[in-house]
Coordinates of C-alpha atoms in Angstrom, one line a residue:
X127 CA 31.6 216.8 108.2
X128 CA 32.2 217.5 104.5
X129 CA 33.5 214.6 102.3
X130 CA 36.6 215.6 99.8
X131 CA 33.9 214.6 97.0
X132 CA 31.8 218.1 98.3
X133 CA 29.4 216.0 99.5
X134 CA 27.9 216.5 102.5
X135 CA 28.2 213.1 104.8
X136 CA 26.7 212.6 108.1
X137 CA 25.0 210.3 110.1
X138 CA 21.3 209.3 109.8
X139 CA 20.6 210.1 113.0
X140 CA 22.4 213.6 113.2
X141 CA 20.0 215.2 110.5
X142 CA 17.8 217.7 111.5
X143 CA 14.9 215.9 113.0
X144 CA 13.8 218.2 116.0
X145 CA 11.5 220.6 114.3
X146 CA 7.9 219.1 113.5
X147 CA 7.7 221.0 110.1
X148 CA 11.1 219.5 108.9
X149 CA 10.9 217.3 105.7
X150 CA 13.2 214.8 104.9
X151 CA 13.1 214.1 101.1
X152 CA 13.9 211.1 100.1
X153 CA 15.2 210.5 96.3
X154 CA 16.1 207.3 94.7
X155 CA 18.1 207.7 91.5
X156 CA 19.8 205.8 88.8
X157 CA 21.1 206.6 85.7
X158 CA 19.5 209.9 85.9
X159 CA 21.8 212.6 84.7
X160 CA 19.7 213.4 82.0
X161 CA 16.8 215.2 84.4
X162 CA 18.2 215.2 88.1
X163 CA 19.6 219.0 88.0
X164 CA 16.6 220.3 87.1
X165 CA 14.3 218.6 90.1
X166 CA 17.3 219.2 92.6
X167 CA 17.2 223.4 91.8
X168 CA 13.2 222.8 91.9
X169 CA 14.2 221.2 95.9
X170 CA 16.1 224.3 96.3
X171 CA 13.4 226.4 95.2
X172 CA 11.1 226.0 98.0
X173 CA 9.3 228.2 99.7
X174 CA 9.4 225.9 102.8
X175 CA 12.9 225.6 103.8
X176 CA 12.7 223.1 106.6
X177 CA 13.8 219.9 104.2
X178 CA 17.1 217.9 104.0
X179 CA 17.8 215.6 101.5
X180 CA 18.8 212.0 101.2
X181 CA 19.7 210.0 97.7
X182 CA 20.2 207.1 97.7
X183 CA 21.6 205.8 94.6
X184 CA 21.5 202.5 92.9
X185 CA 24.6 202.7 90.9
X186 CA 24.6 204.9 88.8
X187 CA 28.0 205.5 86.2
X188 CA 26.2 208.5 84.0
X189 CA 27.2 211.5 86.8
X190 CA 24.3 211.1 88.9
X191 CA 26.3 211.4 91.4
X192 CA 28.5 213.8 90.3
X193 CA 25.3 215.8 90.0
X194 CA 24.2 215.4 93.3
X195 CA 27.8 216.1 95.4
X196 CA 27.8 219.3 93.3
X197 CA 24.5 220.4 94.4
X198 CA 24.8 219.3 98.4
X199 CA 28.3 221.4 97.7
X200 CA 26.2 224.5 97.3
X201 CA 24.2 224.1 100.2
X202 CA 23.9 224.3 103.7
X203 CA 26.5 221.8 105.5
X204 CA 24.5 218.6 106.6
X205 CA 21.9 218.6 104.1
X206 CA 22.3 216.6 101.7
X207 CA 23.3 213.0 102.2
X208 CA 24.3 210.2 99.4
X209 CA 24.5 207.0 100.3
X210 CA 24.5 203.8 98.4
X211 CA 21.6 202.0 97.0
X212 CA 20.5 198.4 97.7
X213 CA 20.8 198.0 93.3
X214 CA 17.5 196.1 93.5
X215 CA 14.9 198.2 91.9
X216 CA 13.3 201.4 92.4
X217 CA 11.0 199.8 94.7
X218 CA 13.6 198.3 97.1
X219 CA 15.3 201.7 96.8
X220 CA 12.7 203.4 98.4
X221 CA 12.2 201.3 101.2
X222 CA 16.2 201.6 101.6
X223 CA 15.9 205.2 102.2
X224 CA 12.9 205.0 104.6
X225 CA 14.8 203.0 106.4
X226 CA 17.6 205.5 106.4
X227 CA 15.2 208.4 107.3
X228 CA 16.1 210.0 110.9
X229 CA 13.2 209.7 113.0
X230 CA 10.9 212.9 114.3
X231 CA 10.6 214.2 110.9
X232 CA 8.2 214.3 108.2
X233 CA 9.3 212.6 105.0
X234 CA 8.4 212.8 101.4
X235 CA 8.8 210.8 98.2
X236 CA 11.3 212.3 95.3
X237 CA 11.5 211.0 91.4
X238 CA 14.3 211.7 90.1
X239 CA 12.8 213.3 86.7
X240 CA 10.3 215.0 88.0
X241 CA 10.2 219.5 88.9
X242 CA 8.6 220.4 91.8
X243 CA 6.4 223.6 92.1
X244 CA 7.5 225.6 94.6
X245 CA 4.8 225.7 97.3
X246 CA 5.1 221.8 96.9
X247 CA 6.5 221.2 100.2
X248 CA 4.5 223.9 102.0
X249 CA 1.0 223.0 100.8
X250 CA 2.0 219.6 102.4
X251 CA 2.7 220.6 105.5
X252 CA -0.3 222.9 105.7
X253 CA -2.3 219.1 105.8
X254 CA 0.3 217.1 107.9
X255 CA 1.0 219.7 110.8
X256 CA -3.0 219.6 111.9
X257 CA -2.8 216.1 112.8
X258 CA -1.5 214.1 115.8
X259 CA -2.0 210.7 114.3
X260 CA -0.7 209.2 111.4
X261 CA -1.4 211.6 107.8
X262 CA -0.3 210.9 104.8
X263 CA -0.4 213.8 101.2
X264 CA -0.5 212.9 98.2
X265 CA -1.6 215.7 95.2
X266 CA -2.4 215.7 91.7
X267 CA 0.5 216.4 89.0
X268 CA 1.3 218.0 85.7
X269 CA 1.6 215.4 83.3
X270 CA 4.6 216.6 80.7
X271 CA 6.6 215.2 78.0
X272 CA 10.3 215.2 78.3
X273 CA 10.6 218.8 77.8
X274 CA 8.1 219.4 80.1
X275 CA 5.7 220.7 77.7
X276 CA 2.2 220.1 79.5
X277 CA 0.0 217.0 78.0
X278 CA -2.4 217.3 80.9
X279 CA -3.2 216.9 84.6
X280 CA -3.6 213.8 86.4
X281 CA -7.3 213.0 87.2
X282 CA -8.8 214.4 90.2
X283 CA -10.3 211.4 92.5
X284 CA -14.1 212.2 93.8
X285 CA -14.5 208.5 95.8
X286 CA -13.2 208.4 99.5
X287 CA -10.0 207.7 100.4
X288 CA -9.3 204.4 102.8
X289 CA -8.5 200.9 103.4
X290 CA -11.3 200.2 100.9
X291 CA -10.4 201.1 98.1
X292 CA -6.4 201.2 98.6
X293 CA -6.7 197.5 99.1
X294 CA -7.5 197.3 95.5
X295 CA -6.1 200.4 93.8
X296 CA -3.0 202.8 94.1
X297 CA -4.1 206.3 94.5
X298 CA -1.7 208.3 96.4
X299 CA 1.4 209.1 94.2
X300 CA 4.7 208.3 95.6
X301 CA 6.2 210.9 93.6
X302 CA 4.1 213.8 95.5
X303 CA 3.6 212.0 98.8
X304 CA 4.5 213.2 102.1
X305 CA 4.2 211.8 105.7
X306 CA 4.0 213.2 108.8
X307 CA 6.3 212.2 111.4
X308 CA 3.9 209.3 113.3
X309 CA 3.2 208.2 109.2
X310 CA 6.6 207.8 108.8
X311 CA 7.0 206.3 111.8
X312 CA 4.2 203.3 111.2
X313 CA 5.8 202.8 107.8
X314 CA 9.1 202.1 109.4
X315 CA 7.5 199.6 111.8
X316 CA 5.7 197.9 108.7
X317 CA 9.1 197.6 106.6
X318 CA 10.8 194.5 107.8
X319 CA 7.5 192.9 106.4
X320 CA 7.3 194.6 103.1
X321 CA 10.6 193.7 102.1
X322 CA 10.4 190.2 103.3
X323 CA 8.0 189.3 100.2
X324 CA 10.0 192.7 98.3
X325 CA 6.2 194.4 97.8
X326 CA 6.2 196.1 94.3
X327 CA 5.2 198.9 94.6
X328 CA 6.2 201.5 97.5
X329 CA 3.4 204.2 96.6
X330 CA 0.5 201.2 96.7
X331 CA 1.8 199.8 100.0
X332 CA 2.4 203.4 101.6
X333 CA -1.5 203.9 101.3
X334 CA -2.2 201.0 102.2
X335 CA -0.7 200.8 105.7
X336 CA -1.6 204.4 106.5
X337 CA -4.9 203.7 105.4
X338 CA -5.2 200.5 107.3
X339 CA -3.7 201.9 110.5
X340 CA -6.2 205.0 110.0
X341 CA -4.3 207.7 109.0
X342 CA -5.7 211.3 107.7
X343 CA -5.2 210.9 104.0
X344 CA -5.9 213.8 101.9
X345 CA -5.2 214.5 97.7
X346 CA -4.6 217.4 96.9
X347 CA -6.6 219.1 93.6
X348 CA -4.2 221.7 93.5
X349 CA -1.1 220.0 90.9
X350 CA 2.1 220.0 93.0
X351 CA 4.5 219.0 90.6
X352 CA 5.7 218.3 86.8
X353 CA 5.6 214.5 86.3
X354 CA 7.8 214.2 83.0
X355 CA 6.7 211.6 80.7
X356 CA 10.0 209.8 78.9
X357 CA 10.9 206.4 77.5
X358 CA 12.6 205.6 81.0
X359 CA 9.7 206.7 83.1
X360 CA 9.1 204.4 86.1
X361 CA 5.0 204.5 85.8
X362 CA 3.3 206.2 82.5
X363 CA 0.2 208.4 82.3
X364 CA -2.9 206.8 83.0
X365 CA -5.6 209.7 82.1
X366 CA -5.7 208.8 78.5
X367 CA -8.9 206.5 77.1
X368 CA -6.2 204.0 75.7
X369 CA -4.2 204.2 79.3
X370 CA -6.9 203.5 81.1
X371 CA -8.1 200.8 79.1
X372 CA -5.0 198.8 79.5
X373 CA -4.9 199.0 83.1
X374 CA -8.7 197.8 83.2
X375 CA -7.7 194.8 81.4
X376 CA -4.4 194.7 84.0
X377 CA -6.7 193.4 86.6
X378 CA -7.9 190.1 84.0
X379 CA -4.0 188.9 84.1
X380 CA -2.1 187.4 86.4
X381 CA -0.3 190.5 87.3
X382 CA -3.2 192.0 88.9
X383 CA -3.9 188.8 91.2
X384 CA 0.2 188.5 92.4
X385 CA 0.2 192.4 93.1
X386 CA -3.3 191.9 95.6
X387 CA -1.2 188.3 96.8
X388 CA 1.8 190.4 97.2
X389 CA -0.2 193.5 99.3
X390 CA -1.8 191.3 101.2
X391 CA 1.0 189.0 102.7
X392 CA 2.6 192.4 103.4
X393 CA -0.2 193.9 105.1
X394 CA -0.2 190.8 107.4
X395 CA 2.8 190.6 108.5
X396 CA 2.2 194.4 109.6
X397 CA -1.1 193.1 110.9
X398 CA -0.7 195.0 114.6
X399 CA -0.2 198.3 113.4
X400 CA -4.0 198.1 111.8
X401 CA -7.1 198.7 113.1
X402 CA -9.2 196.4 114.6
X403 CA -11.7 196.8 111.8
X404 CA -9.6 196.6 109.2
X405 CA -7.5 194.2 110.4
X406 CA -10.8 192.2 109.9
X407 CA -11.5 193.1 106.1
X408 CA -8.0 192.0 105.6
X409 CA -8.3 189.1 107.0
X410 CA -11.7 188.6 104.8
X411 CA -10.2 190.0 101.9
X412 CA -7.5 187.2 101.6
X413 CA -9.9 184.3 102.5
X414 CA -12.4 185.8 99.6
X415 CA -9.3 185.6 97.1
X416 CA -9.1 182.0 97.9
X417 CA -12.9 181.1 96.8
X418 CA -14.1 180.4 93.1
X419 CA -14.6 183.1 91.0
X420 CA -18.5 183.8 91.9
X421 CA -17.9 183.9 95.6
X422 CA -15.3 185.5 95.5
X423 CA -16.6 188.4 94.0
X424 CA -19.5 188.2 96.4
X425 CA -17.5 188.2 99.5
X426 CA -15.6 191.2 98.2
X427 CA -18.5 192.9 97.2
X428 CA -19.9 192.5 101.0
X429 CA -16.4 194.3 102.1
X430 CA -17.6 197.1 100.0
X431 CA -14.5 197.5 98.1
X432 CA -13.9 200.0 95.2
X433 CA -12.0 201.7 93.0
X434 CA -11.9 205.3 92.5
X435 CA -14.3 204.7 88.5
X436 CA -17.5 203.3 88.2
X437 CA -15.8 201.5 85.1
X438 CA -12.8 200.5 87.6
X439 CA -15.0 199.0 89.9
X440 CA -17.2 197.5 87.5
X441 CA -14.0 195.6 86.1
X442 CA -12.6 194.6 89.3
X443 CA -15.4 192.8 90.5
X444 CA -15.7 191.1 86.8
X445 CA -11.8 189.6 87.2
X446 CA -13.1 188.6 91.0
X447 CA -15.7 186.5 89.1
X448 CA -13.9 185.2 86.6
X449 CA -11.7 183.9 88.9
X450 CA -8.6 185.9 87.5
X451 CA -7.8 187.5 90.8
X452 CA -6.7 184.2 92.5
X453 CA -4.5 183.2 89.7
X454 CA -1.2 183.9 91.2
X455 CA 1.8 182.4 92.0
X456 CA 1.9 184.0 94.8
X457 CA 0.4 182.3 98.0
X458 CA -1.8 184.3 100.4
X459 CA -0.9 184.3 103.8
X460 CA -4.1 185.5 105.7
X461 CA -2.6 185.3 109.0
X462 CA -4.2 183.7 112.0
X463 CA -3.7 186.5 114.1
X464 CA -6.9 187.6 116.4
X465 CA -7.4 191.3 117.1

C-alpha cells in the first residue's frame, strides 16, 4: 500500500522474492542529498529490471528522504521501501538492511554517492545465476571526483580470491557487490554474530564469510560503477603511490591488529557455516595472533596467507613480526569448537 508521503511501504516479506534473477538493493544513506538523485535515476537506468529497493536511512534532516519518497513515487508500486536506520554507522546500517532483505533473492550493496553503469546489475547476474552454492560479485569501479570527472580505475587484482587472503585484506567492494540468493542467505545466518562485537567493516566481513563457507567469488575487470571521491566519502582511493603507502603502514598500528581481532571473533561465532578446512585456518589464525612477533609471523606464513601485492604481503608479514598485529584491545576469541 502507498503511504500519504508517496512512498511505497510494504512488508519485508511481501517484496518480490520468487524470481531467482530478482535483486534486492540495499542502500544505506545519511545526509546525502547532495548525490542520492543522481545514483537513484542510475537504479532506474538498468538494463536488468528484476531489482527492488530498500533504504534504509540513518536520520537524515537534509531531504534524503524527501529524495527518496519522490523517486519510489515514480515507480512501480512495492518497490521501493524506506525504513529507519539503526543511527549507528554506516556499517551497522548495512547489516540493518540485510537483515531486512526478503529471503529467495539476490541482494546487492548501494552507496549512496555513487552512479551505477547501466549493465551493472546484469553483468552481476550473468556470474550469480550459474551457481547453486553460495556466490558472491564484486567489480572494479571508476574512481571520480565529485563531479564525477574520472581520476582513474580501481586496480585490477591478479592473486586468487579466498579465505586466504580475505582473512587479511578487503577486496570485494561493498559498493559493487552482489549475492546470490544462498550468499545472502549464509550472510543472514552469520549476522547475529557480526553485530554482537559490531564488525567494522561490512564489505571485509561479506568476503570473508562467503569465502570461508566456499562461495564462487569472482571480480569483475570490466568497471561497474562511478565511485565519487568527496570530502564525505565513507572509504578513499587507494590506487595512488601515497594511498597505498598509508595503508601499508595501517597494518604497523593498532588499527590493523583490532580490525583482524574484530574479524576473527566474528568469524567464530559464525564458525558452522565454514568449511571444515577453513574452519581450521581460522582457528590457527587466531592462536598465531596470540604468539610473539617472530612466531607469529611463522605460523601465519605456514597458513599461506596473502595479500593481493607482493609489497602488501611483504608488509603484512613484517607487522606479524614485529609484533604489531597482536597489539589490540580487542581479545581473540578462537573458539573451541571441533569440526
Amino acid at each position: 500500500m502507498r503511504g500519504k508521503t508517496g512512498c511505497h511501504y510494504q512488508d519485508t516479506a511481501a517484496m518480490p522474492s520468487h524470481r531467482s534473477d530478482h535483486v534486492t538493493i540495499l542502500l544505506a544513506s545519511y545526509q546525502g542529498a547532495a548525490y542520492l538523485g543522481q545514483q537513484l535515476i542510475s537504479l532506474a537506468r538498468q538494463t536488468h529490471t528484476e531489482w527492488s529497493l530498500i533504504v534504509s536511512d540513518d536520520g537524515s534532516t537534509d531531504g534524503t528522504r524527501e529524495i527518496v519518497m519522490e523517486f519510489a513515487a515514480g515507480q512501480p508500486e512495492g518497490r521501493v521501501r524506506l525504513i529507519e536506520g539503526p543511527r549507528a554507522g554506516a556499517t551497522q546500517n548495512f547489516l540493518h538492511l540485510l537483515d531486512a532483505a526478503p529471503d529467495g533473492a539476490m541482494v546487492g550493496f548501494c552507496d549512496q554517492d555513487d552512479v551505477w553503469l547501466s549493465d551493472k546489475l546484469a553483468r552481476a547476474v550473468a556470474f550469480l545465476r550459474s551457481h547453486d552454492g553460495p556466490a558472491h560479485y564484486a567489480a572494479r569501479t571508476l574512481i571520480c571526483d565529485d563531479n564525477l570527472a574520472l581520476l582513474t580505475e580501481s586496480r585490477r587484482f591478479s592473486r586468487p580470491l579466498g579465505f586466504r587472503n580475505a582473512l587479511v585484506q578487503a577486496c570485494m567492494a561493498g559498493n559493487s557487490s552482489v549475492f546470490n540468493a544462498p550468499a545472502a542467505a549464509l550472510l543472514k545466518s552469520a549476522l547475529p554474530a557480526a553485530r554482537a562485537v559490531r564488525i567494522l567493516s561490512h564489505d571485509w566481513w561479506a568476503y570473508q564469510v562467503t569465502a570461508g563457507a566456499g562461495g564462487a567469488l569472482f571480480h569483475d575487470p570490466h568497471p561497474v560503477l562511478h565511485y565519487r571521491q568527496h570530502g564525505r566519502s565513507e572509504v578513499g582511493r587507494n590506487d595512488t603511490i601515497r594511498a597505498m603507502g598509508s595503508r601499508l603502514v595501517q597494518l604497523f598500528t593498532g588499527d590493523y591488529g583490532m580490525w583482524l581481532a574484530v574479524n576473527h571473533t566474528a568469524l567464530q561465532g559464525a564458525r558452522p557455516l565454514l568449511t571444515a578446512g577453513n574452519r581450521e585456518i581460522l582457528d590457527r589464525f587466531g592462536e598465531a595472533l596470540r604468539e610473539p612477533g617472530p612466531i607469529a609471523a611463522r605460523r601465519l606464513w605456514e597458513l599461506g596467507l596473502y595479500r593481493q601485492t607482493r609489497p602488501g604481503t611483504v608488509a603484512f608479514y613484517a607487522a606479524a613480526a614485529s609484533g604489531r598485529l597482536s597489539k589490540s584491545p580487542y581479545g581473540l576469541d578462537t573458539g573451541g569448537a571441533t569440526g
